[in-house]
GROMACS .gro file of C-alpha atoms in nm:
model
  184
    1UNK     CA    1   0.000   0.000   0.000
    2UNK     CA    2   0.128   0.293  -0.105
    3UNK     CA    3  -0.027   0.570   0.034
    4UNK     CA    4  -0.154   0.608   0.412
    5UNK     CA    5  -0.500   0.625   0.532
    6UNK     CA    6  -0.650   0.784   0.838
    7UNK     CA    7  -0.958   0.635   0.972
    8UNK     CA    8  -1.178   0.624   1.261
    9UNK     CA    9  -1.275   0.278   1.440
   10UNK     CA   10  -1.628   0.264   1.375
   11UNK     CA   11  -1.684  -0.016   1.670
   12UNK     CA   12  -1.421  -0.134   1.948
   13UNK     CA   13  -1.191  -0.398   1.813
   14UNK     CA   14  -0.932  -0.663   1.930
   15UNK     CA   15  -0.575  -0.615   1.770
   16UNK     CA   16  -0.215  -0.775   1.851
   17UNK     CA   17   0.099  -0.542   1.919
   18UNK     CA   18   0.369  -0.497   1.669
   19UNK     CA   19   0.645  -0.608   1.702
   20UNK     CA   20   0.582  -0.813   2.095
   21UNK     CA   21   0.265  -0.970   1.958
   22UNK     CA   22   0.054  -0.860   2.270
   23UNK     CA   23  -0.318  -0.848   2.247
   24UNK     CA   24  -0.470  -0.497   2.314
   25UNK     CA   25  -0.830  -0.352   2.232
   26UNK     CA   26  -0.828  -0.043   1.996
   27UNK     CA   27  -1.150   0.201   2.077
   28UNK     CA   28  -1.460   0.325   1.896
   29UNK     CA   29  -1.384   0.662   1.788
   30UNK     CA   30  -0.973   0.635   1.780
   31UNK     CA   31  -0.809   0.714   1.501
   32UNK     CA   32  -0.559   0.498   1.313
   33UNK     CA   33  -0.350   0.552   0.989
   34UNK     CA   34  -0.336   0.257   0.800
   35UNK     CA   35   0.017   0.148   0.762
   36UNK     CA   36  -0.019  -0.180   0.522
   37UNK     CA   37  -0.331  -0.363   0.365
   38UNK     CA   38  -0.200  -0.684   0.227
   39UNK     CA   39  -0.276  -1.029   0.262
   40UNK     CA   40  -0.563  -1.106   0.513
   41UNK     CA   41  -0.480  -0.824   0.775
   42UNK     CA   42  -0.418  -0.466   0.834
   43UNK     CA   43  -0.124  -0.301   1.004
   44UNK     CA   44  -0.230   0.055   1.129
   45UNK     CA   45  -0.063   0.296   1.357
   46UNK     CA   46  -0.249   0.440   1.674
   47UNK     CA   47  -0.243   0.816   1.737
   48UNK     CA   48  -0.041   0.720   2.023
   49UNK     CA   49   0.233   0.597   1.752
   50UNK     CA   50   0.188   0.210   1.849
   51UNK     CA   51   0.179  -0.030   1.537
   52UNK     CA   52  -0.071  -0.260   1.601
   53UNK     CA   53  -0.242  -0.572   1.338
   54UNK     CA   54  -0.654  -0.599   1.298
   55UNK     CA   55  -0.735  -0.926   1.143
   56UNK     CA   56  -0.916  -0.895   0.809
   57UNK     CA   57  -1.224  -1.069   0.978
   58UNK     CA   58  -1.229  -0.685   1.185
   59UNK     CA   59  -1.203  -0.509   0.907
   60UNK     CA   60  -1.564  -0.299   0.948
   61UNK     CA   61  -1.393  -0.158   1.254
   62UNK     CA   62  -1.206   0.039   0.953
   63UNK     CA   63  -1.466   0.025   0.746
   64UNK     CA   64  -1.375  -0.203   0.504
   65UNK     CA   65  -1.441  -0.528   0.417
   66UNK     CA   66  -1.276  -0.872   0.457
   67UNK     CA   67  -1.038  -1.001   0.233
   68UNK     CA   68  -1.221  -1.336   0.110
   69UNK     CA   69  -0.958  -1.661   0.064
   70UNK     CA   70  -0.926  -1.764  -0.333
   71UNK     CA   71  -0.790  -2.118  -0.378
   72UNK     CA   72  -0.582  -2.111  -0.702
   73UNK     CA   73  -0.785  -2.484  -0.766
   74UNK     CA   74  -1.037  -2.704  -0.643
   75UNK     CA   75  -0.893  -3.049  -0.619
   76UNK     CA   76  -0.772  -3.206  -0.301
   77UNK     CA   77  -0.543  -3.431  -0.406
   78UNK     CA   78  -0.213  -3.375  -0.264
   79UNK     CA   79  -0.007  -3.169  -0.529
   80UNK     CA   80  -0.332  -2.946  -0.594
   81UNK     CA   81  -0.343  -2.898  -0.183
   82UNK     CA   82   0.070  -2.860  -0.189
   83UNK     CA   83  -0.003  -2.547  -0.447
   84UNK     CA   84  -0.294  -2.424  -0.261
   85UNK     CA   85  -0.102  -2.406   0.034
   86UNK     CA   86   0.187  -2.221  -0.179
   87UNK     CA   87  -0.012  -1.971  -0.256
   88UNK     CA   88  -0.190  -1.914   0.062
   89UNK     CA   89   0.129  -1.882   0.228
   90UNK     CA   90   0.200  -1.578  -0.008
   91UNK     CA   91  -0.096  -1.390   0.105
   92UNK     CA   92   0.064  -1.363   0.462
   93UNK     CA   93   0.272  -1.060   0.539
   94UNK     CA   94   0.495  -0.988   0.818
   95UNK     CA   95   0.278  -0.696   0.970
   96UNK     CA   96   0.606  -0.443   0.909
   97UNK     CA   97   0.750  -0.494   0.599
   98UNK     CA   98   0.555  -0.537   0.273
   99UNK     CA   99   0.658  -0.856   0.166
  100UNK     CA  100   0.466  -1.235   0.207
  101UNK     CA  101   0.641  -1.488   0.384
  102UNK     CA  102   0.731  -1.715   0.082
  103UNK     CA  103   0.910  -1.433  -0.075
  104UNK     CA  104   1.103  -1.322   0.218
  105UNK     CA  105   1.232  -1.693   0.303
  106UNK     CA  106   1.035  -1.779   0.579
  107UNK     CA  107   0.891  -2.081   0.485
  108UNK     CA  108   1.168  -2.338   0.454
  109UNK     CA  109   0.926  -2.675   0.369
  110UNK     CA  110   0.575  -2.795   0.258
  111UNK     CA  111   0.514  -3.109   0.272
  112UNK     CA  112   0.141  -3.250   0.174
  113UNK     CA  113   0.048  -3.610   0.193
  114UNK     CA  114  -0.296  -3.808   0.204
  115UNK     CA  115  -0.420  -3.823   0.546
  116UNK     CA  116  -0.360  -4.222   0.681
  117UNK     CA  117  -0.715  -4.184   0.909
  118UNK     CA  118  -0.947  -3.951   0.683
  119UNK     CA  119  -1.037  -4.023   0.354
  120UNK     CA  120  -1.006  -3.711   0.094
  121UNK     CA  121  -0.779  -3.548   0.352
  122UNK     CA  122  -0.480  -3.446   0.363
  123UNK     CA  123  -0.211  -3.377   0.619
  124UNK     CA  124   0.024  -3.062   0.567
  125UNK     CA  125   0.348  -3.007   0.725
  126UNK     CA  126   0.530  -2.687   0.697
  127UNK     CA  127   0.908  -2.551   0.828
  128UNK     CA  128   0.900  -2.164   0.901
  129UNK     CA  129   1.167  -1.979   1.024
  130UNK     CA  130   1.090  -1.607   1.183
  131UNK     CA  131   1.304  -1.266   1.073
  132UNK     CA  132   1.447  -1.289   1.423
  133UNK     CA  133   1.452  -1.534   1.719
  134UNK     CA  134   1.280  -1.345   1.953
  135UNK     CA  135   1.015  -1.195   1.753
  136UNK     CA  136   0.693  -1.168   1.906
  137UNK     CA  137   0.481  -1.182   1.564
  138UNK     CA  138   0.636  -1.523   1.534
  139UNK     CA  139   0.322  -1.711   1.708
  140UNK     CA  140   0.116  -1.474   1.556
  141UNK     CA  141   0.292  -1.545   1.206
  142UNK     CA  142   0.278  -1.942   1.295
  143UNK     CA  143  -0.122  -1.940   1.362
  144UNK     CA  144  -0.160  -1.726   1.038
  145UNK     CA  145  -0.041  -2.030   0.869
  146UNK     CA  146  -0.199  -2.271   1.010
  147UNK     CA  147  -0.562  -2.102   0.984
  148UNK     CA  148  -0.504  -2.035   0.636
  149UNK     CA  149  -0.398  -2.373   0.488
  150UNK     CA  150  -0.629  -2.568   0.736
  151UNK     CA  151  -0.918  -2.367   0.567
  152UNK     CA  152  -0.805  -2.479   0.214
  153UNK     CA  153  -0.999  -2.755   0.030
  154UNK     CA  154  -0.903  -3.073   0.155
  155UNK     CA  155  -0.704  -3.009   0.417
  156UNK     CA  156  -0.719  -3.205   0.751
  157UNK     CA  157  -0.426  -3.200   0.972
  158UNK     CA  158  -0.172  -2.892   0.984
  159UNK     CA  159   0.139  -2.864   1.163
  160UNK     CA  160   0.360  -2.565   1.178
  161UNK     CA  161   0.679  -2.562   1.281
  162UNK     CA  162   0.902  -2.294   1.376
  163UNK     CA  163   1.281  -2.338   1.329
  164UNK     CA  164   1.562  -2.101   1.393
  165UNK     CA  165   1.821  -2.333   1.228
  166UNK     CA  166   1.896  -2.207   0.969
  167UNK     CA  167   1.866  -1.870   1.074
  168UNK     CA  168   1.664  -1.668   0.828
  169UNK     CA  169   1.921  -1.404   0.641
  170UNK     CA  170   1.824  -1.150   0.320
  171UNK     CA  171   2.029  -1.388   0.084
  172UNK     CA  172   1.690  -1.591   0.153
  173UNK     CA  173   1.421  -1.330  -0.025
  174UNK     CA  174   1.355  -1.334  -0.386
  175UNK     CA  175   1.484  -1.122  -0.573
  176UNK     CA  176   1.140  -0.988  -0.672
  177UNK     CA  177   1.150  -0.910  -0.270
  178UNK     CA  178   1.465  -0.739  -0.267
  179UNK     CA  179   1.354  -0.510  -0.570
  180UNK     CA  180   1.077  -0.448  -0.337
  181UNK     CA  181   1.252  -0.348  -0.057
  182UNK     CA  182   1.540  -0.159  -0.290
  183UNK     CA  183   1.801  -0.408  -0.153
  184UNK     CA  184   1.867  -0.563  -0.509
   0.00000   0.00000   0.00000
């Protein structure tokens, strides 16, 4: 998002600190400057200069709507879940810099396979790694991906796992990310 947008909170809402990944309330009435708008959430800034996320699910607090989940295809067998979960993955942003996970490295492994207790199912593992150890998005990161590919067409069990070995470095972004950041 390119430019900034001030807005008042039409209704109280629930939001999670950035970067310690507290949860805080933000109030009807406050105003907030919209910092990002990509992927499934919104990063705003309080008039009290605190960066906070509101899920996309509170989005009429800012009066606009949710961002609605598009699989890229219908099938569930594994390879079509595998690319679902691909591209789900992508529309997850770290809440301060405007880039999706896959592109900045993050996500180290996918691994789909048919589920060995439900039929049609699937069961998706996936290796994440986090900007830095001890950052306090990182849970909030983790469940992102979890909600998101467990939501997917046939989809049963999801387990995300957070790794700090390797640790994550800039060589890992794209370079489509580090054109987007100016670092290529």
């Amino acid at each position: 998002m390119a430019e900034r947008e001030d807005v008042v909170l039409t209704r109280d809402v629930s939001a999670i600190t950035v970067p310690d990944g507290d949860a805080t309330t933000l109030t009807q009435g406050s105003i907030v400057t919209i910092h990002q708008a990509l992927g499934n959430n919104y990063t705003v800034v309080t008039e009290y200069g605190h960066m906070v996320r509101i899920a996309s699910e509170d989005a009429d607090a800012l009066g606009k709507e949710p961002h609605q989940l598009h699989t890229l295809v219908t099938e569930t067998d594994p390879e079509a879940v595998e690319q679902n979960c691909w591209e789900v993955m992508k529309t997850i942003y770290d809440p301060e810099i405007p880039v999706n996970i896959v592109d900045l490295g993050l996500v180290y492994y996918c691994n789909v396979r048919p589920s060995e207790t439900h039929t049609n199912e699937n069961d998706v593992h996936v290796i994440m790694t986090l900007t830095a150890p001890g950052c306090g998005m990182g849970p909030v990161i983790q469940g992102d991906v979890e909600k998101s590919i467990r939501a997917l067409p046939g989809v049963g069990k999801v387990e995300v796992e957070v790794v700090l070995d390797p640790p994550w470095s800039r060589e890992m972004m794209s370079e489509v990310a580090q054109l987007q950041l100016g670092l290529y």
